[in-house]
mmCIF file of C-alpha atoms in Angstrom:
data_model
loop_
_atom_site.group_PDB
_atom_site.id
_atom_site.type_symbol
_atom_site.label_atom_id
_atom_site.label_comp_id
_atom_site.label_asym_id
_atom_site.label_seq_id
_atom_site.Cartn_x
_atom_site.Cartn_y
_atom_site.Cartn_z
ATOM 1 C CA MET A 189 -13.956 12.880 10.347
ATOM 2 C CA THR A 190 -12.414 10.321 12.624
ATOM 3 C CA SER A 191 -8.864 9.080 12.603
ATOM 4 C CA GLN A 192 -8.037 5.469 13.348
ATOM 5 C CA THR A 193 -4.286 5.943 13.648
ATOM 6 C CA PRO A 194 -2.194 8.874 14.891
ATOM 7 C CA VAL A 195 -1.032 11.214 12.131
ATOM 8 C CA THR A 196 2.370 12.864 12.276
ATOM 9 C CA PRO A 197 1.662 16.590 12.669
ATOM 10 C CA PHE A 198 2.308 18.869 9.728
ATOM 11 C CA GLY A 199 5.065 20.767 11.532
ATOM 12 C CA ALA A 200 7.084 17.607 12.060
ATOM 13 C CA ARG A 201 6.536 16.455 8.473
ATOM 14 C CA LEU A 202 7.499 19.887 7.145
ATOM 15 C CA ARG A 203 10.661 19.982 9.260
ATOM 16 C CA ALA A 204 11.690 16.574 7.909
ATOM 17 C CA ALA A 205 10.991 17.640 4.309
ATOM 18 C CA MET A 206 12.947 20.890 4.733
ATOM 19 C CA ASP A 207 15.904 19.039 6.226
ATOM 20 C CA ALA A 208 15.884 16.438 3.452
ATOM 21 C CA ARG A 209 15.113 18.580 0.414
ATOM 22 C CA GLY A 210 15.770 22.146 1.524
ATOM 23 C CA PRO A 211 13.081 24.675 2.470
ATOM 24 C CA LEU A 212 12.040 25.830 -1.010
ATOM 25 C CA CYS A 213 8.313 26.112 -1.722
ATOM 26 C CA VAL A 214 7.339 26.378 -5.382
ATOM 27 C CA GLY A 215 4.048 28.011 -6.252
ATOM 28 C CA ILE A 216 1.753 26.516 -8.873
ATOM 29 C CA ASP A 217 0.157 29.645 -10.328
ATOM 30 C CA PRO A 218 -1.296 28.982 -13.793
ATOM 31 C CA HIS A 219 -2.376 32.515 -14.660
ATOM 32 C CA ALA A 220 -3.193 33.411 -18.253
ATOM 33 C CA ALA A 221 0.075 35.205 -19.040
ATOM 34 C CA LEU A 222 2.164 32.303 -17.782
ATOM 35 C CA LEU A 223 0.175 29.746 -19.757
ATOM 36 C CA ASP A 224 0.713 31.908 -22.830
ATOM 37 C CA SER A 225 4.456 32.152 -22.200
ATOM 38 C CA TRP A 226 4.552 28.346 -22.104
ATOM 39 C CA GLY A 227 2.767 28.214 -25.469
ATOM 40 C CA LEU A 228 -0.361 26.810 -23.817
ATOM 41 C CA THR A 229 -3.982 27.758 -24.304
ATOM 42 C CA ASP A 230 -5.810 29.505 -21.477
ATOM 43 C CA ASP A 231 -8.295 26.704 -20.986
ATOM 44 C CA ILE A 232 -8.655 23.359 -19.236
ATOM 45 C CA ALA A 233 -6.213 21.652 -21.605
ATOM 46 C CA GLY A 234 -3.556 24.270 -20.909
ATOM 47 C CA LEU A 235 -4.248 24.144 -17.184
ATOM 48 C CA GLU A 236 -3.864 20.362 -17.101
ATOM 49 C CA ARG A 237 -0.654 20.389 -19.141
ATOM 50 C CA PHE A 238 0.880 23.146 -17.011
ATOM 51 C CA SER A 239 0.044 21.547 -13.671
ATOM 52 C CA ARG A 240 1.126 18.079 -14.729
ATOM 53 C CA THR A 241 4.451 19.399 -16.050
ATOM 54 C CA VAL A 242 5.278 21.256 -12.824
ATOM 55 C CA VAL A 243 4.465 18.270 -10.631
ATOM 56 C CA GLU A 244 6.309 15.761 -12.814
ATOM 57 C CA ALA A 245 9.384 17.993 -13.059
ATOM 58 C CA LEU A 246 9.718 18.967 -9.404
ATOM 59 C CA ALA A 247 7.782 16.640 -7.102
ATOM 60 C CA ASP A 248 10.780 14.473 -6.327
ATOM 61 C CA SER A 249 13.032 17.376 -5.352
ATOM 62 C CA VAL A 250 11.169 20.265 -3.690
ATOM 63 C CA ALA A 251 9.790 20.182 -0.164
ATOM 64 C CA VAL A 252 6.540 22.037 -0.781
ATOM 65 C CA PHE A 253 4.158 22.992 -3.562
ATOM 66 C CA LYS A 254 1.754 25.898 -3.077
ATOM 67 C CA PRO A 255 -1.047 25.831 -5.654
ATOM 68 C CA GLN A 256 -3.026 29.058 -5.845
ATOM 69 C CA ALA A 257 -6.646 27.903 -5.822
ATOM 70 C CA ALA A 258 -7.998 30.958 -7.652
ATOM 71 C CA PHE A 259 -6.157 30.132 -10.861
ATOM 72 C CA PHE A 260 -7.949 26.780 -10.957
ATOM 73 C CA GLU A 261 -11.323 27.982 -9.679
ATOM 74 C CA ARG A 262 -11.589 30.506 -12.523
ATOM 75 C CA PHE A 263 -12.362 27.555 -14.815
ATOM 76 C CA GLY A 264 -15.243 26.368 -12.650
ATOM 77 C CA SER A 265 -15.804 22.743 -11.708
ATOM 78 C CA ARG A 266 -13.442 21.418 -14.378
ATOM 79 C CA GLY A 267 -10.668 23.620 -13.030
ATOM 80 C CA VAL A 268 -11.313 22.408 -9.490
ATOM 81 C CA ALA A 269 -11.079 18.829 -10.791
ATOM 82 C CA VAL A 270 -7.615 19.649 -12.171
ATOM 83 C CA LEU A 271 -6.683 21.103 -8.786
ATOM 84 C CA GLU A 272 -7.815 17.899 -7.078
ATOM 85 C CA ARG A 273 -5.604 15.809 -9.363
ATOM 86 C CA THR A 274 -2.668 18.189 -8.923
ATOM 87 C CA VAL A 275 -2.882 17.945 -5.141
ATOM 88 C CA ALA A 276 -3.248 14.162 -5.217
ATOM 89 C CA ASP A 277 -0.349 13.674 -7.641
ATOM 90 C CA ALA A 278 1.948 15.983 -5.683
ATOM 91 C CA ARG A 279 1.206 14.318 -2.352
ATOM 92 C CA ALA A 280 1.538 10.842 -3.869
ATOM 93 C CA ALA A 281 5.000 11.836 -5.086
ATOM 94 C CA GLY A 282 6.024 12.837 -1.567
ATOM 95 C CA THR A 283 5.770 16.623 -1.806
ATOM 96 C CA LEU A 284 3.839 18.530 0.845
ATOM 97 C CA VAL A 285 1.015 20.720 -0.454
ATOM 98 C CA VAL A 286 0.070 24.085 1.017
ATOM 99 C CA MET A 287 -3.238 25.168 -0.492
ATOM 100 C CA ASP A 288 -3.134 28.916 -1.065
ATOM 101 C CA ALA A 289 -6.817 29.760 -0.728
ATOM 102 C CA LYS A 290 -6.658 32.421 2.031
ATOM 103 C CA ARG A 291 -10.016 31.397 3.449
ATOM 104 C CA GLY A 292 -11.512 33.344 6.340
ATOM 105 C CA ASP A 293 -15.045 33.496 7.745
ATOM 106 C CA ILE A 294 -16.981 32.715 10.900
ATOM 107 C CA GLY A 295 -18.801 29.788 12.433
ATOM 108 C CA SER A 296 -20.226 27.099 10.200
ATOM 109 C CA THR A 297 -18.872 28.776 7.060
ATOM 110 C CA MET A 298 -15.308 28.663 8.344
ATOM 111 C CA ALA A 299 -15.894 25.060 9.362
ATOM 112 C CA ALA A 300 -16.993 24.267 5.803
ATOM 113 C CA TYR A 301 -13.907 25.927 4.323
ATOM 114 C CA ALA A 302 -11.763 23.940 6.741
ATOM 115 C CA SER A 303 -13.514 20.705 5.807
ATOM 116 C CA ALA A 304 -12.887 21.337 2.109
ATOM 117 C CA PHE A 305 -9.115 21.494 2.542
ATOM 118 C CA LEU A 306 -8.242 19.901 5.885
ATOM 119 C CA ASP A 307 -10.494 16.838 6.121
ATOM 120 C CA PRO A 308 -8.645 13.767 4.788
ATOM 121 C CA SER A 309 -11.864 12.519 3.199
ATOM 122 C CA SER A 310 -12.025 15.609 0.948
ATOM 123 C CA PRO A 311 -10.645 15.357 -2.601
ATOM 124 C CA LEU A 312 -8.920 18.714 -1.975
ATOM 125 C CA PHE A 313 -7.233 17.598 1.255
ATOM 126 C CA SER A 314 -3.914 19.386 1.588
ATOM 127 C CA ASP A 315 -1.110 19.292 4.114
ATOM 128 C CA ALA A 316 -1.782 22.908 5.056
ATOM 129 C CA LEU A 317 -4.021 25.839 4.163
ATOM 130 C CA THR A 318 -3.472 29.599 4.077
ATOM 131 C CA VAL A 319 -6.113 31.484 6.072
ATOM 132 C CA SER A 320 -7.051 35.091 6.779
ATOM 133 C CA PRO A 321 -7.576 36.036 10.443
ATOM 134 C CA TYR A 322 -9.055 39.485 9.843
ATOM 135 C CA LEU A 323 -12.472 38.614 11.191
ATOM 136 C CA GLY A 324 -10.592 38.051 14.439
ATOM 137 C CA TYR A 325 -8.157 35.268 15.223
ATOM 138 C CA GLY A 326 -10.873 33.371 17.081
ATOM 139 C CA SER A 327 -12.822 33.024 13.837
ATOM 140 C CA LEU A 328 -10.180 30.516 12.727
ATOM 141 C CA LYS A 329 -10.989 28.063 15.518
ATOM 142 C CA PRO A 330 -12.817 25.541 13.273
ATOM 143 C CA ALA A 331 -9.757 25.383 11.021
ATOM 144 C CA VAL A 332 -7.345 25.170 13.961
ATOM 145 C CA ASP A 333 -9.335 22.347 15.518
ATOM 146 C CA LEU A 334 -9.629 20.330 12.308
ATOM 147 C CA ALA A 335 -5.958 20.854 11.460
ATOM 148 C CA ARG A 336 -4.976 19.449 14.847
ATOM 149 C CA GLU A 337 -7.286 16.469 14.393
ATOM 150 C CA SER A 338 -6.128 15.632 10.879
ATOM 151 C CA GLY A 339 -2.417 16.352 11.317
ATOM 152 C CA ALA A 340 -2.579 19.283 8.897
ATOM 153 C CA GLY A 341 -1.356 22.846 9.324
ATOM 154 C CA LEU A 342 -2.308 26.462 8.769
ATOM 155 C CA PHE A 343 -0.460 29.506 7.507
ATOM 156 C CA VAL A 344 -2.061 32.652 8.911
ATOM 157 C CA LEU A 345 -1.640 35.985 7.114
ATOM 158 C CA ALA A 346 0.433 38.058 9.537
ATOM 159 C CA LEU A 347 2.865 40.401 7.748
ATOM 160 C CA THR A 348 2.236 40.078 4.031
ATOM 161 C CA SER A 349 4.409 41.376 1.213
ATOM 162 C CA ASN A 350 1.754 43.504 -0.516
ATOM 163 C CA PRO A 351 2.042 47.225 0.363
ATOM 164 C CA GLU A 352 -1.675 47.500 1.183
ATOM 165 C CA GLY A 353 -1.337 44.953 3.973
ATOM 166 C CA ALA A 354 0.360 47.416 6.284
ATOM 167 C CA GLU A 355 -2.806 49.484 6.850
ATOM 168 C CA VAL A 356 -4.315 46.507 8.673
ATOM 169 C CA GLN A 357 -1.337 44.494 9.867
ATOM 170 C CA ARG A 358 0.669 47.433 11.257
ATOM 171 C CA ALA A 359 -2.368 49.072 12.875
ATOM 172 C CA VAL A 360 -1.911 49.365 16.635
ATOM 173 C CA ARG A 361 -4.379 48.012 19.175
ATOM 174 C CA GLU A 362 -5.330 49.716 22.407
ATOM 175 C CA ASP A 363 -2.731 47.614 24.233
ATOM 176 C CA GLY A 364 0.012 49.089 22.031
ATOM 177 C CA ARG A 365 0.634 45.914 20.046
ATOM 178 C CA SER A 366 0.147 45.821 16.291
ATOM 179 C CA ILE A 367 -2.353 43.480 14.641
ATOM 180 C CA GLY A 368 0.447 41.561 12.936
ATOM 181 C CA ALA A 369 2.291 41.092 16.222
ATOM 182 C CA THR A 370 -0.953 39.905 17.813
ATOM 183 C CA MET A 371 -1.359 37.221 15.151
ATOM 184 C CA LEU A 372 2.220 36.052 15.726
ATOM 185 C CA ALA A 373 1.547 35.821 19.462
ATOM 186 C CA HIS A 374 -1.565 33.695 18.847
ATOM 187 C CA LEU A 375 0.469 31.337 16.690
ATOM 188 C CA ALA A 376 3.238 31.057 19.264
ATOM 189 C CA ALA A 377 0.591 29.980 21.760
ATOM 190 C CA GLU A 378 -0.778 27.355 19.339
ATOM 191 C CA ASN A 379 2.738 25.928 18.842
ATOM 192 C CA ALA A 380 3.824 25.926 22.476
ATOM 193 C CA GLY A 381 5.633 22.711 23.337
ATOM 194 C CA ALA A 382 5.592 21.308 19.797
ATOM 195 C CA ASP A 383 8.705 19.438 18.740
ATOM 196 C CA PRO A 384 10.521 19.756 16.390
ATOM 197 C CA MET A 385 8.237 22.537 15.093
ATOM 198 C CA GLY A 386 4.593 23.490 15.441
ATOM 199 C CA SER A 387 2.027 23.170 12.659
ATOM 200 C CA PHE A 388 0.624 26.698 12.814
ATOM 201 C CA GLY A 389 2.655 29.073 10.704
ATOM 202 C CA ALA A 390 2.578 32.678 9.608
ATOM 203 C CA VAL A 391 2.806 34.293 6.187
ATOM 204 C CA VAL A 392 5.583 36.886 6.437
ATOM 205 C CA GLY A 393 6.863 38.648 3.337
ATOM 206 C CA ALA A 394 10.537 38.348 2.455
ATOM 207 C CA THR A 395 10.403 41.863 0.960
ATOM 208 C CA LEU A 396 9.615 43.633 4.236
ATOM 209 C CA GLY A 397 13.152 44.438 5.356
ATOM 210 C CA ASP A 398 14.059 44.649 9.024
ATOM 211 C CA LEU A 399 11.425 42.876 11.133
ATOM 212 C CA SER A 400 13.388 42.923 14.371
ATOM 213 C CA SER A 401 10.516 44.747 16.106
ATOM 214 C CA PHE A 402 8.368 41.623 15.651
ATOM 215 C CA ASP A 403 8.807 38.369 17.538
ATOM 216 C CA LEU A 404 8.995 35.829 14.728
ATOM 217 C CA ASP A 405 9.998 33.015 17.066
ATOM 218 C CA ILE A 406 6.611 31.280 17.002
ATOM 219 C CA ASN A 407 8.028 27.727 17.057
ATOM 220 C CA GLY A 408 6.354 27.288 13.693
ATOM 221 C CA PRO A 409 7.037 27.768 9.992
ATOM 222 C CA LEU A 410 7.167 31.158 8.303
ATOM 223 C CA LEU A 411 5.930 31.051 4.711
ATOM 224 C CA ALA A 412 7.843 33.809 2.947
ATOM 225 C CA PRO A 413 6.608 35.051 -0.430
ATOM 226 C CA GLY A 414 8.621 37.604 -2.349
ATOM 227 C CA ILE A 415 11.748 35.727 -3.465
ATOM 228 C CA GLY A 416 12.548 36.191 -7.144
ATOM 229 C CA ALA A 417 10.187 38.267 -9.260
ATOM 230 C CA GLN A 418 8.987 40.387 -6.316
ATOM 231 C CA GLY A 419 12.504 41.554 -5.610
ATOM 232 C CA ALA A 420 13.763 39.703 -2.527
ATOM 233 C CA THR A 421 16.721 37.342 -2.732
ATOM 234 C CA ALA A 422 17.843 34.369 -0.699
ATOM 235 C CA ALA A 423 20.635 36.526 0.716
ATOM 236 C CA ASP A 424 18.011 38.825 2.278
ATOM 237 C CA LEU A 425 16.503 36.096 4.456
ATOM 238 C CA PRO A 426 18.848 36.314 7.484
ATOM 239 C CA SER A 427 18.465 40.079 7.794
ATOM 240 C CA VAL A 428 14.673 39.912 7.474
ATOM 241 C CA PHE A 429 13.989 36.890 9.694
ATOM 242 C CA GLY A 430 16.906 36.969 12.124
ATOM 243 C CA ALA A 431 17.078 34.043 14.535
ATOM 244 C CA ALA A 432 13.895 32.549 13.061
ATOM 245 C CA VAL A 433 15.454 32.079 9.609
ATOM 246 C CA GLY A 434 15.793 28.321 10.143
ATOM 247 C CA ASN A 435 12.000 27.973 10.100
ATOM 248 C CA VAL A 436 11.480 30.042 6.948
ATOM 249 C CA VAL A 437 9.851 28.414 3.919
ATOM 250 C CA PRO A 438 10.658 30.767 1.028
ATOM 251 C CA ASN A 439 8.100 30.688 -1.758
ATOM 252 C CA VAL A 440 9.163 31.157 -5.367
ATOM 253 C CA SER A 441 6.598 31.114 -8.153
ATOM 254 C CA ARG A 442 7.418 33.114 -11.274
ATOM 255 C CA GLY A 443 11.172 32.766 -10.684
ATOM 256 C CA VAL A 444 10.859 29.022 -11.268
ATOM 257 C CA LEU A 445 7.735 28.728 -13.412
ATOM 258 C CA GLY A 446 9.036 31.273 -15.914
ATOM 259 C CA HIS A 447 11.552 28.665 -17.061
ATOM 260 C CA GLY A 448 8.873 26.248 -18.285
ATOM 261 C CA PRO A 449 7.656 24.332 -20.101
ATOM 262 C CA ASP A 450 11.037 22.606 -20.339
ATOM 263 C CA ALA A 451 11.226 20.193 -17.400
ATOM 264 C CA ALA A 452 15.008 20.324 -17.189
ATOM 265 C CA ALA A 453 14.949 24.114 -17.040
ATOM 266 C CA LEU A 454 12.319 24.020 -14.283
ATOM 267 C CA ARG A 455 14.464 21.611 -12.281
ATOM 268 C CA ALA A 456 17.594 23.685 -12.807
ATOM 269 C CA SER A 457 15.871 26.868 -11.674
ATOM 270 C CA ALA A 458 14.387 25.233 -8.582
ATOM 271 C CA LYS A 459 17.773 23.729 -7.695
ATOM 272 C CA ARG A 460 19.461 27.103 -8.058
ATOM 273 C CA PHE A 461 16.987 28.774 -5.708
ATOM 274 C CA ALA A 462 17.183 25.875 -3.244
ATOM 275 C CA ASP A 463 20.995 26.001 -3.192
ATOM 276 C CA GLU A 464 20.997 29.781 -2.685
ATOM 277 C CA ILE A 465 18.508 29.482 0.161
ATOM 278 C CA ARG A 466 20.458 26.693 1.868
ATOM 279 C CA GLU A 467 23.641 28.761 1.661
ATOM 280 C CA ALA A 468 21.958 31.883 3.027
ATOM 281 C CA VAL A 469 20.277 30.085 5.907
ATOM 282 C CA ALA A 470 23.442 28.227 6.889
ATOM 283 C CA ALA A 471 25.622 31.354 6.851
#
């Protein structure tokens, strides 16, 4: 992949979108129970209707969409085709897309994963990709390199909201630093000198309580799942993220999507979350 013109880095584009639209990220998670609650069939037709409705209802107002690739991949190639259209439609409407695929591998395999989501010539090209660093942070180098080249970003799993994550992420290395803290330090190094914000972010759960023992000031975005159905609220963000709260991108999925299929109800729910988050962050 070669670029003929400079591309504005993801971090700068994300900062502009957050400032203009607020920092809310809405997940696109078409799991079977949600399709059923919308009165849709759990098949390609239901998947297409669900995805199209979310994008049409919210693409002009939210900063970020985060489609969960697995819920599309479960339908095979036809599901991936719907994912391609969803990404293209969202980006065409001006919403940034973070592909939630949590890819992680080594060498040429990691390079292939990166190419699938971070090469502008790919039909799945997204503004950013979630990745797993637990084969060692250095295993992500192909994705880091391609993201820099293409103006895309990464969100690295650092301190996730699932309880099982702690057994890996809170484990302590020989140097006395936890694995999660090590990942944050790597990301701070990637973002050094970036203005207004770096393109290499961390996934940090909003449900984790006091994180003051971790340095979250990585000069990059912090994707924060857990708002809404998982129990965290917008009001929790300052106490969890401290001085880094201005770079937090709170993700809400079921809290918004549960109001579908009515487009007006989806918009109202997203606006309510966005307003609550703006108020909490500005306090």
